[in-house]
CSV table of C-alpha atoms in Angstrom, one decimal:
chain,number,residue,atom,x,y,z
P,6,MET,CA,-25.1,2.3,47.9
P,7,ILE,CA,-25.0,6.1,47.6
P,8,GLY,CA,-21.9,8.2,47.0
P,9,TYR,CA,-21.7,11.6,48.6
P,10,TYR,CA,-19.1,14.1,47.4
P,11,VAL,CA,-18.3,16.8,50.0
P,12,HIS,CA,-16.5,20.0,49.0
P,13,HIS,CA,-13.5,20.7,51.2
P,14,HIS,CA,-13.8,24.5,51.5
P,15,GLY,CA,-15.3,25.8,54.8
P,16,GLY,CA,-17.1,23.6,57.3
P,17,GLY,CA,-20.7,24.0,56.1
P,18,HIS,CA,-20.7,21.3,53.4
P,19,ALA,CA,-19.4,18.6,55.7
P,20,ALA,CA,-22.0,19.5,58.4
P,21,ARG,CA,-24.8,19.5,55.9
P,22,ALA,CA,-23.7,16.2,54.4
P,23,THR,CA,-23.4,14.5,57.8
P,24,ALA,CA,-26.9,15.6,58.8
P,25,ILE,CA,-28.4,14.2,55.5
P,26,ALA,CA,-26.3,11.0,55.5
P,27,ARG,CA,-27.6,10.1,59.0
P,28,GLU,CA,-31.2,10.3,57.6
P,29,LEU,CA,-30.5,8.1,54.5
P,30,GLU,CA,-32.0,4.6,54.3
P,31,ALA,CA,-29.4,3.4,51.8
P,32,PRO,CA,-25.8,2.9,52.9
P,33,VAL,CA,-23.6,5.9,52.0
P,34,THR,CA,-19.9,6.5,51.3
P,35,GLY,CA,-18.5,10.0,51.7
P,36,ILE,CA,-16.0,11.2,49.2
P,37,SER,CA,-13.9,14.3,50.0
P,38,SER,CA,-10.4,15.8,50.5
P,39,LEU,CA,-11.5,16.4,54.1
P,40,PRO,CA,-10.9,13.9,56.8
P,41,ARG,CA,-14.0,11.9,57.9
P,42,PRO,CA,-16.3,14.2,60.0
P,43,ASP,CA,-17.4,13.2,63.5
P,44,GLY,CA,-20.7,11.4,63.3
P,45,TRP,CA,-20.4,10.3,59.7
P,46,PRO,CA,-22.6,7.1,59.5
P,47,GLY,CA,-20.9,5.2,56.6
P,48,GLU,CA,-17.6,4.6,54.9
P,49,TRP,CA,-15.3,7.6,54.0
P,50,LEU,CA,-13.1,7.8,50.9
P,51,GLN,CA,-10.5,10.6,51.3
P,52,ILE,CA,-9.2,11.8,47.9
P,53,PRO,CA,-6.2,14.0,46.9
P,54,LEU,CA,-6.6,17.8,46.6
P,55,ASP,CA,-6.9,19.1,43.0
P,56,GLU,CA,-4.2,21.7,43.4
P,57,GLY,CA,-2.9,23.5,40.3
P,58,ASP,CA,-2.0,26.7,38.5
P,59,GLU,CA,-4.9,29.1,37.9
P,60,GLN,CA,-3.1,30.3,34.7
P,61,SER,CA,-3.1,26.9,33.1
P,62,ASP,CA,-6.6,27.1,31.6
P,63,ALA,CA,-8.1,26.0,34.9
P,64,ASP,CA,-11.6,26.7,33.8
P,65,ALA,CA,-11.4,24.9,30.4
P,66,HIS,CA,-12.1,28.1,28.5
P,67,GLY,CA,-14.9,29.1,30.9
P,68,GLN,CA,-16.8,25.8,30.5
P,69,LEU,CA,-15.8,24.3,34.0
P,70,HIS,CA,-14.8,25.7,37.3
P,71,TRP,CA,-11.5,24.0,38.3
P,72,VAL,CA,-9.6,21.6,36.0
P,73,PRO,CA,-6.0,23.0,36.0
P,74,LEU,CA,-3.8,21.5,33.3
P,75,GLY,CA,-1.0,19.2,34.5
P,76,SER,CA,-2.5,18.8,38.1
P,77,THR,CA,-1.4,15.5,39.5
P,78,GLY,CA,-4.0,15.8,42.3
P,79,LEU,CA,-6.8,16.4,39.8
P,80,ARG,CA,-5.8,13.3,37.8
P,81,GLU,CA,-5.5,11.2,40.9
P,82,ARG,CA,-8.7,12.2,42.5
P,83,ALA,CA,-10.7,11.5,39.3
P,84,ALA,CA,-9.0,8.1,39.1
P,85,VAL,CA,-9.9,7.3,42.7
P,86,ILE,CA,-13.5,8.3,42.3
P,87,SER,CA,-13.8,6.4,39.0
P,88,ALA,CA,-12.3,3.3,40.6
P,89,TRP,CA,-14.8,3.6,43.5
P,90,ILE,CA,-17.8,3.9,41.2
P,91,ALA,CA,-16.6,0.8,39.3
P,92,ALA,CA,-16.3,-1.2,42.5
P,93,ALA,CA,-19.3,0.1,44.5
P,94,GLU,CA,-21.8,0.5,41.6
P,95,PRO,CA,-23.6,3.3,43.4
P,96,ARG,CA,-27.3,3.8,42.7
P,97,ALA,CA,-26.9,7.6,42.9
P,98,MET,CA,-24.4,10.2,43.8
P,99,VAL,CA,-24.9,13.4,45.8
P,100,ILE,CA,-22.6,16.3,44.9
P,101,ASP,CA,-22.1,19.2,47.3
P,102,VAL,CA,-20.6,20.9,45.4
P,103,SER,CA,-18.5,20.3,42.2
P,104,VAL,CA,-19.5,20.6,38.6
P,105,GLU,CA,-16.5,18.4,37.7
P,106,VAL,CA,-17.4,15.6,40.1
P,107,ALA,CA,-21.1,15.7,39.0
P,108,LEU,CA,-20.0,15.4,35.4
P,109,LEU,CA,-17.6,12.6,36.2
P,110,ALA,CA,-20.3,10.6,37.9
P,111,ARG,CA,-22.8,11.1,35.2
P,112,LEU,CA,-20.3,10.0,32.6
P,113,HIS,CA,-20.1,6.8,34.5
P,114,GLY,CA,-23.9,6.4,34.1
P,115,VAL,CA,-24.7,7.3,37.7
P,116,PRO,CA,-27.7,9.7,38.3
P,117,VAL,CA,-26.6,12.7,40.3
P,118,ALA,CA,-28.3,15.0,42.9
P,119,VAL,CA,-26.5,18.3,43.0
P,120,PHE,CA,-26.8,21.1,45.5
P,121,ALA,CA,-27.6,24.6,44.3
P,122,LEU,CA,-26.0,27.5,46.3
P,123,PRO,CA,-27.5,31.0,46.5
P,124,GLY,CA,-26.4,33.6,44.0
P,125,ALA,CA,-25.9,34.2,40.3
P,126,ARG,CA,-25.3,30.7,38.8
P,127,GLY,CA,-25.9,31.3,35.2
P,128,ASP,CA,-22.3,30.7,34.0
P,129,ALA,CA,-21.6,27.9,31.6
P,130,ALA,CA,-20.1,25.6,34.3
P,131,HIS,CA,-23.0,25.9,36.7
P,132,ARG,CA,-25.5,25.5,33.9
P,133,LEU,CA,-23.8,22.3,32.8
P,134,GLY,CA,-24.0,20.9,36.3
P,135,PHE,CA,-27.6,21.7,36.7
P,136,GLU,CA,-28.6,20.4,33.3
P,137,ILE,CA,-27.1,17.0,33.8
P,138,ALA,CA,-28.6,16.6,37.3
P,139,ALA,CA,-31.6,14.3,38.0
P,140,VAL,CA,-32.5,16.6,40.9
P,141,ILE,CA,-31.2,19.9,42.3
P,142,LEU,CA,-31.4,20.2,46.1
P,143,ALA,CA,-31.6,23.6,47.7
P,144,ALA,CA,-31.2,24.1,51.5
P,145,TRP,CA,-33.7,26.8,51.9
P,146,PRO,CA,-37.5,26.8,52.1
P,147,PRO,CA,-39.8,27.2,49.1
P,148,GLN,CA,-40.9,30.6,50.5
P,149,ALA,CA,-37.4,32.0,49.9
P,150,THR,CA,-37.8,32.5,46.2
P,151,GLY,CA,-35.1,34.1,44.1
P,152,LEU,CA,-32.2,32.8,46.1
P,153,VAL,CA,-30.5,31.3,43.0
P,154,THR,CA,-30.6,32.8,39.5
P,155,GLY,CA,-29.4,31.6,36.2
P,156,LEU,CA,-31.3,28.2,36.1
P,157,THR,CA,-33.0,27.3,32.9
P,158,ALA,CA,-36.8,26.5,33.0
P,159,ALA,CA,-36.0,22.8,32.8
P,160,ALA,CA,-33.6,23.0,35.8
P,161,GLU,CA,-36.1,25.1,37.8
P,162,ARG,CA,-38.5,22.2,37.4
P,163,ARG,CA,-36.0,19.9,39.1
P,164,LEU,CA,-35.2,22.3,41.9
P,165,ALA,CA,-36.2,20.8,45.3
P,166,PRO,CA,-36.1,23.4,48.2
P,167,VAL,CA,-36.0,21.3,51.3
P,168,GLY,CA,-35.5,23.9,54.0
P,169,ALA,CA,-32.4,24.9,55.9
P,170,ILE,CA,-30.0,22.2,57.1
P,171,GLY,CA,-27.8,23.0,60.0
P,172,ARG,CA,-25.9,21.5,63.0
P,173,LEU,CA,-28.7,22.2,65.5
P,174,ALA,CA,-32.2,20.9,66.0
P,175,PRO,CA,-34.6,23.8,66.5
P,176,PHE,CA,-35.2,25.0,70.1
P,177,PRO,CA,-37.3,27.9,71.5
P,178,ASP,CA,-35.8,31.3,72.1
P,179,GLU,CA,-35.6,31.4,75.9
P,180,ARG,CA,-33.3,34.4,76.4
P,181,SER,CA,-32.4,35.3,80.0
P,182,ALA,CA,-34.6,37.8,81.7
P,183,GLU,CA,-31.6,38.7,83.9
P,184,ASP,CA,-29.4,39.4,80.9
P,185,PRO,CA,-31.6,40.7,78.1
P,186,HIS,CA,-28.8,42.7,76.4
P,187,ARG,CA,-26.5,39.9,75.2
P,188,VAL,CA,-25.3,39.8,71.6
P,189,LEU,CA,-23.5,37.0,69.8
P,190,VAL,CA,-21.2,37.7,66.8
P,191,LEU,CA,-21.2,34.6,64.7
P,192,ALA,CA,-18.3,34.6,62.2
P,193,GLY,CA,-17.2,32.1,59.7
P,194,ARG,CA,-14.1,30.5,58.1
P,195,GLY,CA,-14.3,32.3,54.8
P,196,GLY,CA,-13.2,35.7,56.1
P,197,ASP,CA,-15.4,38.6,57.2
P,198,GLU,CA,-15.6,42.2,58.3
P,199,PHE,CA,-16.0,41.2,62.0
P,200,SER,CA,-12.5,42.2,62.9
P,201,PRO,CA,-11.3,43.0,66.4
P,202,THR,CA,-11.1,46.7,65.5
P,203,ALA,CA,-14.6,46.8,64.1
P,204,LEU,CA,-15.9,45.0,67.1
P,205,ASP,CA,-14.2,47.4,69.5
P,206,ARG,CA,-16.0,50.3,67.8
P,207,ALA,CA,-19.3,48.4,67.9
P,208,ARG,CA,-18.9,47.6,71.6
P,209,ALA,CA,-18.1,51.3,72.3
P,210,SER,CA,-21.3,52.3,70.6
P,211,ALA,CA,-23.5,49.8,72.5
P,212,PRO,CA,-22.0,49.9,76.1
P,213,HIS,CA,-25.1,48.4,77.7
P,214,TRP,CA,-24.7,45.1,75.7
P,215,THR,CA,-22.6,42.1,76.6
P,216,TRP,CA,-20.7,40.9,73.6
P,217,GLU,CA,-19.5,37.4,72.6
P,218,HIS,CA,-17.5,36.7,69.4
P,219,ILE,CA,-17.2,33.1,68.1
P,220,GLY,CA,-15.6,32.0,64.8
P,221,GLY,CA,-13.4,34.1,62.5
P,222,SER,CA,-11.0,36.1,64.6
P,223,GLY,CA,-13.0,35.3,67.8
P,224,THR,CA,-13.1,32.1,69.8
P,225,TRP,CA,-13.7,28.8,68.0
P,226,VAL,CA,-16.1,26.4,69.7
P,227,ASP,CA,-17.3,23.0,68.7
P,228,ASP,CA,-20.9,23.6,69.8
P,229,VAL,CA,-22.5,26.9,69.0
P,230,GLY,CA,-25.7,26.0,70.7
P,231,PRO,CA,-25.0,27.3,74.2
P,232,SER,CA,-23.8,30.7,72.9
P,233,LEU,CA,-26.9,31.0,70.6
P,234,SER,CA,-29.2,30.0,73.4
P,235,ALA,CA,-27.8,32.7,75.7
P,236,ALA,CA,-28.0,35.5,73.1
P,237,SER,CA,-30.8,38.1,72.7
P,238,VAL,CA,-29.6,39.1,69.2
P,239,VAL,CA,-27.1,37.5,66.8
P,240,ILE,CA,-24.9,39.4,64.4
P,241,THR,CA,-24.1,37.0,61.6
P,242,HIS,CA,-22.8,36.7,58.0
P,243,ALA,CA,-25.2,35.3,55.5
P,244,GLY,CA,-23.6,31.8,54.9
P,245,GLN,CA,-26.1,29.0,54.7
P,246,GLY,CA,-24.8,27.1,57.8
P,247,ALA,CA,-24.8,30.2,60.0
P,248,LEU,CA,-28.3,31.2,58.9
P,249,ALA,CA,-29.6,27.6,59.6
P,250,ASP,CA,-28.1,27.7,63.1
P,251,VAL,CA,-29.5,31.1,63.9
P,252,ALA,CA,-32.9,30.0,62.6
P,253,ALA,CA,-32.8,26.8,64.7
P,254,ALA,CA,-32.2,29.0,67.8
P,255,ARG,CA,-35.1,31.2,66.8
P,256,LYS,CA,-33.0,34.3,67.4
P,257,PRO,CA,-33.5,37.7,65.8
P,258,ALA,CA,-30.5,38.7,63.8
P,259,VAL,CA,-28.5,41.5,62.2
P,260,VAL,CA,-27.2,40.0,59.0
P,261,VAL,CA,-24.1,41.4,57.3
P,262,PRO,CA,-23.4,39.6,54.1
P,263,GLN,CA,-19.8,39.0,53.1
P,264,THR,CA,-18.2,39.1,49.7
P,265,ARG,CA,-18.2,35.6,48.1
P,266,PRO,CA,-18.1,34.3,44.6
P,267,HIS,CA,-21.3,34.5,42.5
P,268,ASP,CA,-22.8,37.1,44.9
P,269,GLU,CA,-23.8,34.2,47.2
P,270,GLN,CA,-24.2,35.9,50.6
P,271,HIS,CA,-25.6,39.2,49.2
P,272,ALA,CA,-28.3,37.2,47.3
P,273,SER,CA,-29.3,35.5,50.6
P,274,ALA,CA,-29.4,38.9,52.3
P,275,ARG,CA,-31.6,40.5,49.7
P,276,VAL,CA,-34.1,37.6,50.0
P,277,LEU,CA,-34.1,37.9,53.8
P,278,ALA,CA,-34.6,41.7,53.7
P,279,ALA,CA,-37.5,41.3,51.3
P,280,GLY,CA,-39.3,38.7,53.3
P,281,ASP,CA,-41.0,38.4,56.7
P,282,TRP,CA,-37.9,37.1,58.4
P,283,PRO,CA,-36.7,38.3,61.9
P,284,VAL,CA,-33.7,40.1,60.6
P,285,ILE,CA,-32.2,43.5,59.9
P,286,VAL,CA,-29.8,43.5,57.0
P,287,ARG,CA,-26.8,45.8,56.6
P,288,ASP,CA,-24.6,45.7,53.5
P,289,ARG,CA,-21.5,46.4,55.6
P,290,PHE,CA,-20.6,46.2,59.2
P,291,PRO,CA,-21.6,49.6,60.7
P,292,ASP,CA,-19.0,51.7,62.4
P,293,GLY,CA,-21.5,52.9,65.0
P,294,GLY,CA,-25.2,53.1,66.0
P,295,TRP,CA,-25.3,49.6,67.4
P,296,GLU,CA,-27.3,50.5,70.6
P,297,THR,CA,-30.3,51.5,68.5
P,298,LEU,CA,-29.7,48.7,65.9
P,299,LEU,CA,-29.6,45.9,68.6
P,300,GLU,CA,-32.6,47.3,70.4
P,301,ARG,CA,-34.6,47.2,67.1
P,302,ALA,CA,-33.4,43.7,66.3
P,303,SER,CA,-34.2,42.4,69.8
P,304,GLY,CA,-37.9,43.4,69.3
P,305,LEU,CA,-38.3,41.1,66.3
P,306,ASP,CA,-40.1,37.8,66.7
P,307,GLY,CA,-37.5,35.0,66.3
P,308,ALA,CA,-40.3,32.4,66.0
P,309,ARG,CA,-40.7,33.6,62.4
P,310,TRP,CA,-37.6,31.5,61.6
P,311,GLU,CA,-39.7,28.3,61.8
P,312,GLN,CA,-40.5,28.3,58.1
P,313,TRP,CA,-36.8,28.7,57.3
P,314,ASN,CA,-35.6,25.9,59.5
P,315,ASP,CA,-38.3,23.5,60.9
P,316,GLY,CA,-35.7,20.9,61.7
P,317,ASN,CA,-36.8,18.5,58.9
P,318,GLY,CA,-34.6,19.8,56.0
P,319,ALA,CA,-32.1,16.9,56.3
P,320,ALA,CA,-34.8,14.3,56.4
P,321,ARG,CA,-36.5,15.8,53.3
P,322,ALA,CA,-33.2,15.9,51.4
P,323,ALA,CA,-32.5,12.3,52.3
P,324,ALA,CA,-36.0,11.2,51.1
P,325,VAL,CA,-35.3,12.9,47.7
P,326,ILE,CA,-31.9,11.1,47.5
P,327,ASP,CA,-33.3,7.7,48.6
P,328,GLU,CA,-36.1,8.1,46.0
P,329,LEU,CA,-33.5,8.8,43.3
P,330,ALA,CA,-31.5,5.8,44.2
P,331,GLY,CA,-34.6,3.6,44.4
P,332,ARG,CA,-35.8,4.9,41.0
P,333,ARG,CA,-32.7,3.5,39.3
P,334,SER,CA,-32.9,0.2,41.2
P,335,ARG,CA,-36.4,-0.6,39.8
């Protein structure tokens, strides 16, 4: 048995976890405050939210990320996870992401695989999570060096970049010859600069382009595949899930990183800008000049995304996790 903790913020963690869980050989139980995702292949343990007061030493004097004093939810979720570990006797646990849950599992004698996210992760809590982990999974390719900083040399040796993991299997860029000026704005749940006002200005500066806006303040769809397939260029934030989907569709992109903790999206954007990826990076959503920007982007070769997302990231991550669980069973 493998336990798989899924962070409840945003939709990317659950999508990634589901893709990996479906590739695992060992049976898996998901653990999260989220409801069970569609397609989850095993059991699902829904746990309470760890709500609390930020002023109540919620970071344990800077040593952890979120352990608010007096939080009933925090106490109950730790108790539920502990009871599950005692009953299920998991061979390993995957943590995406929580330093506190990783530490809880390791204190029960369970080896943990943790996910690294992009950005500056040298604070005490991140370092603790990385140092106790048996393996550190990274959902980006080995070629994308420098996406995470702050790891010790020992943690770096346990870092396993497996490639992007998204909701879509890769498919060729077959944009329409009849509609070669179609742009998709791909927004996320975490807030972004892609506001209706900003997009009105962008449309006005690129009148020859057909615009579609999904996510954020736009239309929400369950399957982004058809919209990505129809686009000539994608304007996207720099979240891992969005980049994985754009890469799967082999679409050239204009990447506008959004403000996130630990400089997460800006770190990804810097690595993309420095490499041979089919993107144009802008630090903020431009007020104008989109006609020229989109024409430049449409000339980039989307096939260069293959190294970022070759479709095998979930399988590689599952192989690492299965190996970790098997290592303990021998």
